[in-house]
Amino acid sequence: MPQRDGMTISSLLLLMLFLGMVSFCGCAEAPPRPAEGAGRKVLAPPSPAEAAGTARGAAAPGPPRIAGTRFVRVLLAEGAGPIVLRAEEMRAWGPDGRLVAEIPGTLTLSAVGGRIRFDGTRLLRDTLDVAGVPELRLSGGRVGGRLRIVARRGRLLAVAVVPLETYVAAVVSREMPPRFHPEALAAQAVAVRTYALGAMRNPRDTDYDVAGSVEDQVFEGTDNVAPVFLRAAEETRGLVVRYRGELARTVYHSTCGGRTESAADAWGKDVPYLRSKDCGACGDSPFSRWEYRMSAAEGRRLGRLLGIPPGKDLRFSVEGRTPTGRAKRVRIASGGVSREMPAPEFRKAAGYARVRSLKFGIVPAAGGWLVSGEGYGHGVGMCQFGANGLAKSGRSFREILAYYYPGTTVEGESP
Ligand SMILES: [Zn+2]
C-alpha cells in the first residue's frame, strides 16, 4: 500500500483517539452522527447535469434533482478565509432557488457572520449553490459536482454535492493503488459505497453527509481518477454490503498482518460481522513486517509527552495483548515512577507512520529501542492487501467481502 493509504488509516485511528470514541465508519472511526433526520434541514441536491449542460441558458428555476441519481454531500473545506472558485462560467443560486448571478472566470466568497459576501460586494443569505461550466474548480481541483457554500459564524463551509458513483470511484482511487486486482478494487468500491450510503442516512452534519478527509473517506475531487477506478465503481454500481437487511459498517485497513482484529477488541463493541478472521493473503504487503528504530532522544520525548520524566532507566513494555497479538496497554517507567496507558495512546504519540499497528513489540537496542511489528492500520474489517491477495488467487469481489464481513450479503441498494 502506498504511504498515503497507510497514512490515511493511521490518521483515522488518530482521529478516533482524539475523539475518544468510535463509530465504525468507512475506513475507520468518526464521531457519532446526529440522530437520523433529527431536526436537520434537507436541501435538494443540485444537478451536475444541469451544470454541465444548461448553465449557459436562461435562468434555471433553482437547483434541480435528477431522478435516479443519488448525491453525497462531501465537506471539502471549512475555514474563516475566503473561498475562490473558478470555471469558464459559473452560476450561483440562493437557498430559495433563485439565480443570484452568472459569473465568468473567478468567484471569491467570504463569510460575514452567518451571511455570504459575494465577490466583495453583495451580502447574501447563508447558503449559495454554485455550478460551473465546463467544471467547477476549488483550490485548483475539480469538485466533481456542484458546490454548496454555507456561512456559519464567520466561517465558510464548501460542500461538494457529488453523484454517488462519482464519489465512489474517486475515493477508491485514494484508497488502493491502480495496480491492485480489479476484483479487489471492486470490493473496495462496494465498501466505500456502503459507507457513504450509511452516512447519507445518518449525516455527520446538517449541511453535509461526510467529510472529504480521513475523518470519513478521503475525497480529493475528481482529478486523477484512473479508468480502473471508474470501472470498479461502474461494475459494482448500486451494490452494498448488508447484514440482516441493514447497511453494514464496512471498515477497512491497509494490512492486518495475518489475522484481522475484532471490533470488540479494537473498540470495545462487538459487531457480528467484524470479528477476527485469519487472513494469510496480505503477505506481499510492504507492511507485513516492519521495524522502527526509536532513538534515545525520541524515547525521552515520548516519556515526557506521556507523563514520565525520563531518566537513564527509562523502560517501555507491552502489558497485555488481544487474542490476535495486538498490544492492549503499554507501560512506561523511569526513576520508580510508571504509567500504563492504552496501546493506541502510545501509538498515537509515537506516530502512526512509525508504529504502524498495535501488533508490535519493543526492546532496548543500541542507541534506543527497536520496535518491530506486523500490519498497518487498526486491523478491523477488510484487509486491503488481503483483498488483493484473495483476488489474485481467483476470488471474486463478492467472495472477498463475504470473507472479511462474514454473515453479510452483497445486494442491490434499495431506493
Ligand atoms: Zn490481511
Tab-separated table of C-alpha atoms and ligand atoms in Angstrom:
chain	number	residue	atom	x	y	z
A	1	MET	CA	0.000	0.000	0.000
A	2	PRO	CA	1.397	3.413	-0.819
A	3	GLN	CA	2.332	5.588	2.052
A	4	ARG	CA	-0.747	7.719	1.715
A	5	ASP	CA	-3.044	4.771	2.280
A	6	GLY	CA	-1.303	3.765	5.419
A	7	MET	CA	-1.313	7.344	6.497
A	8	THR	CA	-4.987	7.550	5.839
A	9	ILE	CA	-5.763	4.643	8.046
A	10	SER	CA	-3.357	5.799	10.691
A	11	SER	CA	-4.813	9.242	10.699
A	12	LEU	CA	-8.223	7.759	11.151
A	13	LEU	CA	-7.018	5.989	14.196
A	14	LEU	CA	-5.609	9.270	15.382
A	15	LEU	CA	-8.999	10.822	14.976
A	16	MET	CA	-10.571	8.028	16.950
A	17	LEU	CA	-8.145	8.619	19.759
A	18	PHE	CA	-8.676	12.303	19.587
A	19	LEU	CA	-12.371	11.930	19.966
A	20	GLY	CA	-12.150	9.040	22.360
A	21	MET	CA	-14.967	7.302	20.589
A	22	VAL	CA	-15.702	5.015	17.762
A	23	SER	CA	-18.376	4.720	15.187
A	24	PHE	CA	-17.047	2.334	12.572
A	25	CYS	CA	-17.355	4.467	9.514
A	26	GLY	CA	-15.656	3.788	6.231
A	27	CYS	CA	-12.009	3.277	6.714
A	28	ALA	CA	-12.268	3.953	10.398
A	29	GLU	CA	-13.751	5.924	13.161
A	30	ALA	CA	-15.682	9.108	13.437
A	31	PRO	CA	-17.787	10.987	15.918
A	32	PRO	CA	-21.359	9.870	16.345
A	33	ARG	CA	-23.798	11.293	13.924
A	34	PRO	CA	-26.894	13.154	14.905
A	35	ALA	CA	-29.998	11.032	15.086
A	36	GLU	CA	-31.267	10.358	11.635
A	37	GLY	CA	-33.429	13.161	10.433
A	38	ALA	CA	-33.333	14.875	13.806
A	39	GLY	CA	-34.250	18.421	13.041
A	40	ARG	CA	-31.988	18.703	10.042
A	41	LYS	CA	-32.818	20.718	7.037
A	42	VAL	CA	-32.623	18.704	3.888
A	43	LEU	CA	-31.603	20.705	0.891
A	44	ALA	CA	-32.326	19.481	-2.570
A	45	PRO	CA	-29.189	18.144	-4.188
A	46	PRO	CA	-28.281	20.196	-7.212
A	47	SER	CA	-27.788	18.616	-10.560
A	48	PRO	CA	-24.393	18.388	-12.181
A	49	ALA	CA	-26.061	17.610	-15.490
A	50	GLU	CA	-27.705	20.978	-15.324
A	51	ALA	CA	-24.350	22.475	-14.509
A	52	ALA	CA	-22.711	20.762	-17.432
A	53	GLY	CA	-25.433	21.230	-19.945
A	54	THR	CA	-27.669	24.178	-19.487
A	55	ALA	CA	-25.934	26.616	-17.207
A	56	ARG	CA	-25.328	28.893	-20.153
A	57	GLY	CA	-29.008	29.138	-20.910
A	58	ALA	CA	-31.842	31.040	-19.354
A	59	ALA	CA	-32.185	31.333	-15.595
A	60	ALA	CA	-32.915	27.954	-14.089
A	61	PRO	CA	-35.712	27.598	-11.587
A	62	GLY	CA	-33.184	26.549	-8.963
A	63	PRO	CA	-31.127	23.530	-8.165
A	64	PRO	CA	-32.989	20.676	-9.819
A	65	ARG	CA	-32.906	16.979	-8.995
A	66	ILE	CA	-32.245	14.172	-11.392
A	67	ALA	CA	-34.422	11.155	-10.929
A	68	GLY	CA	-32.439	8.043	-10.085
A	69	THR	CA	-29.187	9.801	-9.229
A	70	ARG	CA	-28.095	9.884	-5.611
A	71	PHE	CA	-25.848	12.658	-4.394
A	72	VAL	CA	-23.477	12.609	-1.484
A	73	ARG	CA	-22.655	15.867	0.252
A	74	VAL	CA	-18.920	15.989	0.953
A	75	LEU	CA	-17.285	18.660	3.089
A	76	LEU	CA	-14.242	19.823	1.124
A	77	ALA	CA	-13.148	22.858	3.105
A	78	GLU	CA	-14.093	24.838	6.157
A	79	GLY	CA	-12.472	27.970	7.469
A	80	ALA	CA	-12.559	31.676	8.157
A	81	GLY	CA	-10.706	32.557	4.970
A	82	PRO	CA	-12.281	33.317	1.606
A	83	ILE	CA	-13.137	30.612	-0.902
A	84	VAL	CA	-12.095	31.128	-4.512
A	85	LEU	CA	-13.952	29.237	-7.235
A	86	ARG	CA	-13.002	29.002	-10.862
A	87	ALA	CA	-14.709	27.906	-14.065
A	88	GLU	CA	-15.171	29.337	-17.531
A	89	GLU	CA	-18.640	30.297	-16.425
A	90	MET	CA	-20.401	29.916	-13.115
A	91	ARG	CA	-23.922	30.227	-11.903
A	92	ALA	CA	-24.967	30.797	-8.337
A	93	TRP	CA	-28.348	30.176	-6.730
A	94	GLY	CA	-29.652	31.292	-3.381
A	95	PRO	CA	-31.390	28.989	-0.893
A	96	ASP	CA	-34.737	29.922	-2.411
A	97	GLY	CA	-33.581	28.586	-5.762
A	98	ARG	CA	-33.367	31.996	-7.366
A	99	LEU	CA	-30.472	32.763	-9.636
A	100	VAL	CA	-28.080	35.163	-7.913
A	101	ALA	CA	-25.578	35.715	-10.668
A	102	GLU	CA	-23.758	34.382	-13.669
A	103	ILE	CA	-20.035	34.901	-13.296
A	104	PRO	CA	-17.173	34.212	-15.705
A	105	GLY	CA	-13.733	33.098	-14.522
A	106	THR	CA	-13.303	33.577	-10.805
A	107	LEU	CA	-15.615	33.996	-7.851
A	108	THR	CA	-14.484	34.939	-4.364
A	109	LEU	CA	-16.764	34.301	-1.417
A	110	SER	CA	-16.226	35.114	2.237
A	111	ALA	CA	-18.226	34.858	5.428
A	112	VAL	CA	-19.646	37.777	7.351
A	113	GLY	CA	-21.217	36.232	10.410
A	114	GLY	CA	-23.914	33.992	9.025
A	115	ARG	CA	-24.001	35.607	5.613
A	116	ILE	CA	-22.001	35.247	2.422
A	117	ARG	CA	-20.151	38.137	0.873
A	118	PHE	CA	-20.269	37.713	-2.889
A	119	ASP	CA	-17.248	38.922	-4.871
A	120	GLY	CA	-16.505	41.533	-2.240
A	121	THR	CA	-19.730	43.367	-2.908
A	122	ARG	CA	-23.154	41.916	-2.252
A	123	LEU	CA	-24.117	40.371	1.044
A	124	LEU	CA	-26.232	37.263	0.566
A	125	ARG	CA	-28.015	34.821	2.829
A	126	ASP	CA	-26.304	31.842	4.457
A	127	THR	CA	-26.430	29.345	1.590
A	128	LEU	CA	-25.325	29.521	-2.013
A	129	ASP	CA	-25.171	26.828	-4.680
A	130	VAL	CA	-22.586	27.249	-7.400
A	131	ALA	CA	-22.222	25.300	-10.620
A	132	GLY	CA	-19.559	25.752	-13.272
A	133	VAL	CA	-19.020	25.126	-16.946
A	134	PRO	CA	-17.255	23.058	-18.041
A	135	GLU	CA	-16.358	22.200	-14.471
A	136	LEU	CA	-16.028	23.935	-11.159
A	137	ARG	CA	-12.633	24.130	-9.501
A	138	LEU	CA	-11.833	24.787	-5.867
A	139	SER	CA	-8.179	25.282	-4.924
A	140	GLY	CA	-7.291	24.113	-8.397
A	141	GLY	CA	-9.051	20.741	-8.081
A	142	ARG	CA	-12.144	19.560	-9.903
A	143	VAL	CA	-15.043	19.441	-7.481
A	144	GLY	CA	-16.858	16.664	-9.325
A	145	GLY	CA	-20.288	18.190	-8.998
A	146	ARG	CA	-21.944	21.280	-7.705
A	147	LEU	CA	-20.692	23.165	-4.682
A	148	ARG	CA	-22.813	24.358	-1.806
A	149	ILE	CA	-21.363	27.211	0.214
A	150	VAL	CA	-22.674	27.724	3.736
A	151	ALA	CA	-21.795	30.615	6.060
A	152	ARG	CA	-21.697	29.788	9.734
A	153	ARG	CA	-20.476	32.143	12.442
A	154	GLY	CA	-17.860	33.834	10.290
A	155	ARG	CA	-16.705	30.642	8.612
A	156	LEU	CA	-17.475	29.181	5.219
A	157	LEU	CA	-18.156	25.540	4.515
A	158	ALA	CA	-17.581	24.288	0.977
A	159	VAL	CA	-19.645	21.179	0.375
A	160	ALA	CA	-19.357	19.270	-2.903
A	161	VAL	CA	-22.619	17.692	-3.967
A	162	VAL	CA	-21.352	14.756	-5.959
A	163	PRO	CA	-23.136	11.896	-7.714
A	164	LEU	CA	-22.661	8.843	-5.510
A	165	GLU	CA	-20.877	6.740	-8.130
A	166	THR	CA	-18.505	9.591	-8.984
A	167	TYR	CA	-17.674	9.804	-5.299
A	168	VAL	CA	-17.134	6.035	-5.023
A	169	ALA	CA	-14.621	5.927	-7.892
A	170	ALA	CA	-12.761	8.964	-6.556
A	171	VAL	CA	-12.479	7.528	-3.035
A	172	VAL	CA	-11.309	4.109	-4.280
A	173	SER	CA	-8.589	5.920	-6.249
A	174	ARG	CA	-7.210	7.247	-2.961
A	175	GLU	CA	-7.636	4.004	-1.036
A	176	MET	CA	-5.993	1.485	-3.350
A	177	PRO	CA	-3.262	1.701	-5.992
A	178	PRO	CA	-4.309	1.159	-9.614
A	179	ARG	CA	-2.157	-1.981	-9.853
A	180	PHE	CA	-4.472	-3.844	-7.469
A	181	HIS	CA	-6.577	-6.641	-8.961
A	182	PRO	CA	-9.918	-5.461	-10.424
A	183	GLU	CA	-11.844	-7.714	-8.007
A	184	ALA	CA	-10.075	-6.086	-5.045
A	185	LEU	CA	-10.885	-2.642	-6.438
A	186	ALA	CA	-14.498	-3.787	-6.864
A	187	ALA	CA	-14.657	-4.983	-3.251
A	188	GLN	CA	-13.268	-1.636	-2.138
A	189	ALA	CA	-15.848	0.209	-4.242
A	190	VAL	CA	-18.688	-1.696	-2.573
A	191	ALA	CA	-17.237	-0.963	0.872
A	192	VAL	CA	-16.899	2.746	0.062
A	193	ARG	CA	-20.435	2.934	-1.350
A	194	THR	CA	-21.910	1.124	1.647
A	195	TYR	CA	-20.186	3.522	3.959
A	196	ALA	CA	-21.364	6.560	2.017
A	197	LEU	CA	-24.976	5.404	1.946
A	198	GLY	CA	-24.862	4.806	5.697
A	199	ALA	CA	-23.591	8.357	6.106
A	200	MET	CA	-26.278	9.749	3.830
A	201	ARG	CA	-28.909	8.187	6.065
A	202	ASN	CA	-27.237	9.454	9.186
A	203	PRO	CA	-25.278	12.569	8.161
A	204	ARG	CA	-22.306	13.879	10.020
A	205	ASP	CA	-23.722	17.395	9.965
A	206	THR	CA	-26.869	19.203	8.931
A	207	ASP	CA	-25.074	20.532	5.863
A	208	TYR	CA	-23.004	17.538	4.790
A	209	ASP	CA	-23.014	13.750	4.919
A	210	VAL	CA	-19.312	13.050	5.100
A	211	ALA	CA	-16.042	14.885	5.463
A	212	GLY	CA	-13.767	14.580	2.456
A	213	SER	CA	-10.866	13.822	4.752
A	214	VAL	CA	-9.653	10.873	6.790
A	215	GLU	CA	-12.453	11.596	9.233
A	216	ASP	CA	-14.629	9.677	6.791
A	217	GLN	CA	-13.221	8.652	3.426
A	218	VAL	CA	-10.670	10.681	1.524
A	219	PHE	CA	-12.242	12.600	-1.369
A	220	GLU	CA	-9.961	14.992	-3.186
A	221	GLY	CA	-12.217	15.906	-6.077
A	222	THR	CA	-12.310	14.084	-9.369
A	223	ASP	CA	-8.820	14.773	-10.713
A	224	ASN	CA	-6.514	11.813	-11.330
A	225	VAL	CA	-9.125	9.086	-11.091
A	226	ALA	CA	-7.759	6.403	-13.407
A	227	PRO	CA	-10.105	4.314	-15.594
A	228	VAL	CA	-9.601	1.220	-13.390
A	229	PHE	CA	-11.304	3.054	-10.524
A	230	LEU	CA	-14.169	4.236	-12.698
A	231	ARG	CA	-14.645	0.632	-13.825
A	232	ALA	CA	-14.635	-0.639	-10.233
A	233	ALA	CA	-17.463	1.740	-9.393
A	234	GLU	CA	-19.354	1.106	-12.611
A	235	GLU	CA	-19.168	-2.679	-12.426
A	236	THR	CA	-20.494	-2.691	-8.866
A	237	ARG	CA	-22.941	0.150	-9.376
A	238	GLY	CA	-25.603	0.206	-6.677
A	239	LEU	CA	-24.221	-2.807	-4.772
A	240	VAL	CA	-23.878	-2.594	-0.987
A	241	VAL	CA	-22.989	-4.869	1.926
A	242	ARG	CA	-25.893	-5.727	4.208
A	243	TYR	CA	-26.175	-7.574	7.468
A	244	ARG	CA	-29.689	-8.789	8.206
A	245	GLY	CA	-31.030	-6.249	5.776
A	246	GLU	CA	-29.176	-3.269	7.246
A	247	LEU	CA	-26.202	-1.496	5.700
A	248	ALA	CA	-23.042	-2.944	7.214
A	249	ARG	CA	-20.267	-0.888	8.745
A	250	THR	CA	-17.688	-1.680	6.122
A	251	VAL	CA	-14.497	-0.624	7.863
A	252	TYR	CA	-11.169	-1.498	6.279
A	253	HIS	CA	-7.455	-1.079	6.793
A	254	SER	CA	-4.204	-1.489	4.864
A	255	THR	CA	-2.662	-4.704	6.179
A	256	CYS	CA	-3.768	-6.970	9.008
A	257	GLY	CA	-0.504	-8.883	9.286
A	258	GLY	CA	-2.104	-12.343	9.308
A	259	ARG	CA	-5.259	-12.001	11.356
A	260	THR	CA	-7.818	-9.207	11.461
A	261	GLU	CA	-8.831	-7.660	14.778
A	262	SER	CA	-12.334	-7.866	16.185
A	263	ALA	CA	-14.344	-4.699	16.695
A	264	ALA	CA	-14.842	-5.856	20.276
A	265	ASP	CA	-11.101	-5.924	20.986
A	266	ALA	CA	-10.299	-2.800	18.977
A	267	TRP	CA	-13.160	-0.592	20.057
A	268	GLY	CA	-14.970	-2.370	22.859
A	269	LYS	CA	-18.096	-3.105	20.859
A	270	ASP	CA	-18.930	-6.462	19.333
A	271	VAL	CA	-20.236	-6.405	15.773
A	272	PRO	CA	-21.187	-9.874	14.476
A	273	TYR	CA	-19.545	-9.408	11.073
A	274	LEU	CA	-16.471	-7.615	12.453
A	275	ARG	CA	-14.946	-10.482	14.354
A	276	SER	CA	-11.377	-11.645	13.959
A	277	LYS	CA	-10.560	-13.608	10.791
A	278	ASP	CA	-7.452	-15.406	9.592
A	279	CYS	CA	-6.164	-13.548	6.589
A	280	GLY	CA	-2.984	-15.036	5.208
A	281	ALA	CA	-3.473	-13.141	1.943
A	282	CYS	CA	-1.598	-9.943	2.770
A	283	GLY	CA	1.898	-11.434	2.933
A	284	ASP	CA	3.084	-9.356	-0.010
A	285	SER	CA	2.238	-6.098	1.694
A	286	PRO	CA	5.299	-3.952	2.385
A	287	PHE	CA	3.825	-3.579	5.865
A	288	SER	CA	3.514	-7.290	6.676
A	289	ARG	CA	6.564	-6.838	8.867
A	290	TRP	CA	8.124	-3.574	9.844
A	291	GLU	CA	10.718	-2.173	12.183
A	292	TYR	CA	11.110	1.204	13.725
A	293	ARG	CA	14.356	2.132	15.435
A	294	MET	CA	13.406	4.590	18.131
A	295	SER	CA	16.310	6.775	19.223
A	296	ALA	CA	17.113	7.515	22.848
A	297	ALA	CA	16.093	11.135	22.273
A	298	GLU	CA	12.762	10.064	20.815
A	299	GLY	CA	12.227	7.709	23.755
A	300	ARG	CA	12.803	10.611	26.151
A	301	ARG	CA	10.409	12.779	24.175
A	302	LEU	CA	7.761	10.081	24.388
A	303	GLY	CA	8.356	9.628	28.112
A	304	ARG	CA	7.873	13.329	28.750
A	305	LEU	CA	4.882	13.517	26.454
A	306	LEU	CA	3.215	10.586	28.166
A	307	GLY	CA	3.875	11.793	31.699
A	308	ILE	CA	7.073	10.001	32.768
A	309	PRO	CA	10.174	12.172	33.372
A	310	PRO	CA	12.808	10.129	31.525
A	311	GLY	CA	15.935	9.008	33.388
A	312	LYS	CA	18.666	6.586	32.406
A	313	ASP	CA	16.439	3.661	33.373
A	314	LEU	CA	13.566	4.611	31.033
A	315	ARG	CA	11.650	1.468	30.044
A	316	PHE	CA	8.799	0.656	27.679
A	317	SER	CA	6.845	-2.585	27.841
A	318	VAL	CA	3.692	-4.033	26.300
A	319	GLU	CA	1.216	-5.090	29.004
A	320	GLY	CA	-1.408	-7.472	27.748
A	321	ARG	CA	-2.399	-8.469	24.250
A	322	THR	CA	-5.646	-9.216	22.463
A	323	PRO	CA	-6.134	-12.772	21.112
A	324	THR	CA	-4.681	-11.611	17.765
A	325	GLY	CA	-1.483	-10.448	19.437
A	326	ARG	CA	-2.173	-6.739	19.322
A	327	ALA	CA	-0.980	-4.705	22.285
A	328	LYS	CA	-3.646	-3.705	24.777
A	329	ARG	CA	-1.612	-1.470	27.043
A	330	VAL	CA	1.881	-0.007	27.183
A	331	ARG	CA	3.795	0.744	30.382
A	332	ILE	CA	6.418	3.464	30.613
A	333	ALA	CA	8.635	3.534	33.691
A	334	SER	CA	11.599	5.526	34.965
A	335	GLY	CA	13.002	6.529	38.332
A	336	GLY	CA	10.494	4.469	40.276
A	337	VAL	CA	7.542	6.119	38.529
A	338	SER	CA	5.458	4.316	35.953
A	339	ARG	CA	2.353	4.815	33.905
A	340	GLU	CA	0.279	2.344	31.953
A	341	MET	CA	-1.795	3.601	29.055
A	342	PRO	CA	-3.968	2.156	26.304
A	343	ALA	CA	-1.708	0.993	23.480
A	344	PRO	CA	-3.429	3.285	20.944
A	345	GLU	CA	-2.369	6.278	23.043
A	346	PHE	CA	1.245	5.146	22.794
A	347	ARG	CA	0.916	4.554	19.055
A	348	LYS	CA	-0.544	7.989	18.515
A	349	ALA	CA	2.222	9.667	20.500
A	350	ALA	CA	4.934	7.708	18.679
A	351	GLY	CA	3.403	8.449	15.271
A	352	TYR	CA	1.183	6.234	13.170
A	353	ALA	CA	3.683	6.003	10.326
A	354	ARG	CA	6.340	4.767	12.762
A	355	VAL	CA	4.363	2.363	14.944
A	356	ARG	CA	2.186	1.156	12.102
A	357	SER	CA	-0.094	-1.151	14.032
A	358	LEU	CA	-0.710	-2.366	17.541
A	359	LYS	CA	0.811	-5.742	16.719
A	360	PHE	CA	4.267	-4.750	17.910
A	361	GLY	CA	6.953	-5.446	20.483
A	362	ILE	CA	9.540	-3.072	21.891
A	363	VAL	CA	13.004	-3.965	23.188
A	364	PRO	CA	16.067	-1.933	24.147
A	365	ALA	CA	18.583	-1.711	21.303
A	366	ALA	CA	21.786	0.147	20.603
A	367	GLY	CA	21.088	3.860	20.776
A	368	GLY	CA	17.484	3.471	21.910
A	369	TRP	CA	14.792	0.900	21.247
A	370	LEU	CA	13.737	-1.433	18.489
A	371	VAL	CA	10.024	-1.524	17.790
A	372	SER	CA	9.062	-4.350	15.440
A	373	GLY	CA	5.601	-5.239	14.298
A	374	GLU	CA	3.205	-6.585	11.696
A	375	GLY	CA	0.472	-4.924	9.667
A	376	TYR	CA	-0.673	-1.368	9.152
A	377	GLY	CA	-3.828	0.212	10.492
A	378	HIS	CA	-6.452	-0.752	13.055
A	379	GLY	CA	-6.853	-4.241	11.616
A	380	VAL	CA	-10.666	-4.380	11.723
A	381	GLY	CA	-12.809	-5.468	8.762
A	382	MET	CA	-11.415	-5.802	5.262
A	383	CYS	CA	-7.654	-6.084	4.885
A	384	GLN	CA	-6.897	-4.184	1.672
A	385	PHE	CA	-3.715	-6.069	0.807
A	386	GLY	CA	-5.519	-9.268	1.791
A	387	ALA	CA	-8.368	-8.374	-0.565
A	388	ASN	CA	-5.814	-8.022	-3.336
A	389	GLY	CA	-4.215	-11.335	-2.393
A	390	LEU	CA	-7.575	-13.111	-2.459
A	391	ALA	CA	-8.429	-11.504	-5.802
A	392	LYS	CA	-5.135	-12.697	-7.272
A	393	SER	CA	-5.957	-16.213	-6.134
A	394	GLY	CA	-9.211	-16.115	-8.063
A	395	ARG	CA	-11.775	-14.868	-5.548
A	396	SER	CA	-14.497	-12.510	-6.723
A	397	PHE	CA	-15.296	-9.233	-5.024
A	398	ARG	CA	-18.398	-10.866	-3.536
A	399	GLU	CA	-16.284	-13.651	-2.047
A	400	ILE	CA	-13.764	-11.129	-0.706
A	401	LEU	CA	-16.470	-9.101	1.019
A	402	ALA	CA	-18.125	-12.252	2.379
A	403	TYR	CA	-14.754	-13.310	3.744
A	404	TYR	CA	-13.911	-10.132	5.640
A	405	TYR	CA	-17.509	-9.313	6.645
A	406	PRO	CA	-18.813	-12.821	7.409
A	407	GLY	CA	-22.558	-13.267	7.514
A	408	THR	CA	-23.188	-10.285	5.259
A	409	THR	CA	-24.557	-10.299	1.752
A	410	VAL	CA	-23.922	-8.094	-1.267
A	411	GLU	CA	-27.186	-6.735	-2.563
A	412	GLY	CA	-28.577	-4.011	-4.724
A	413	GLU	CA	-29.138	-0.736	-2.959
A	414	SER	CA	-32.811	-0.208	-2.240
A	415	PRO	CA	-34.135	3.230	-3.057
B	1	ZN	ZN	-4.501	-9.342	5.952
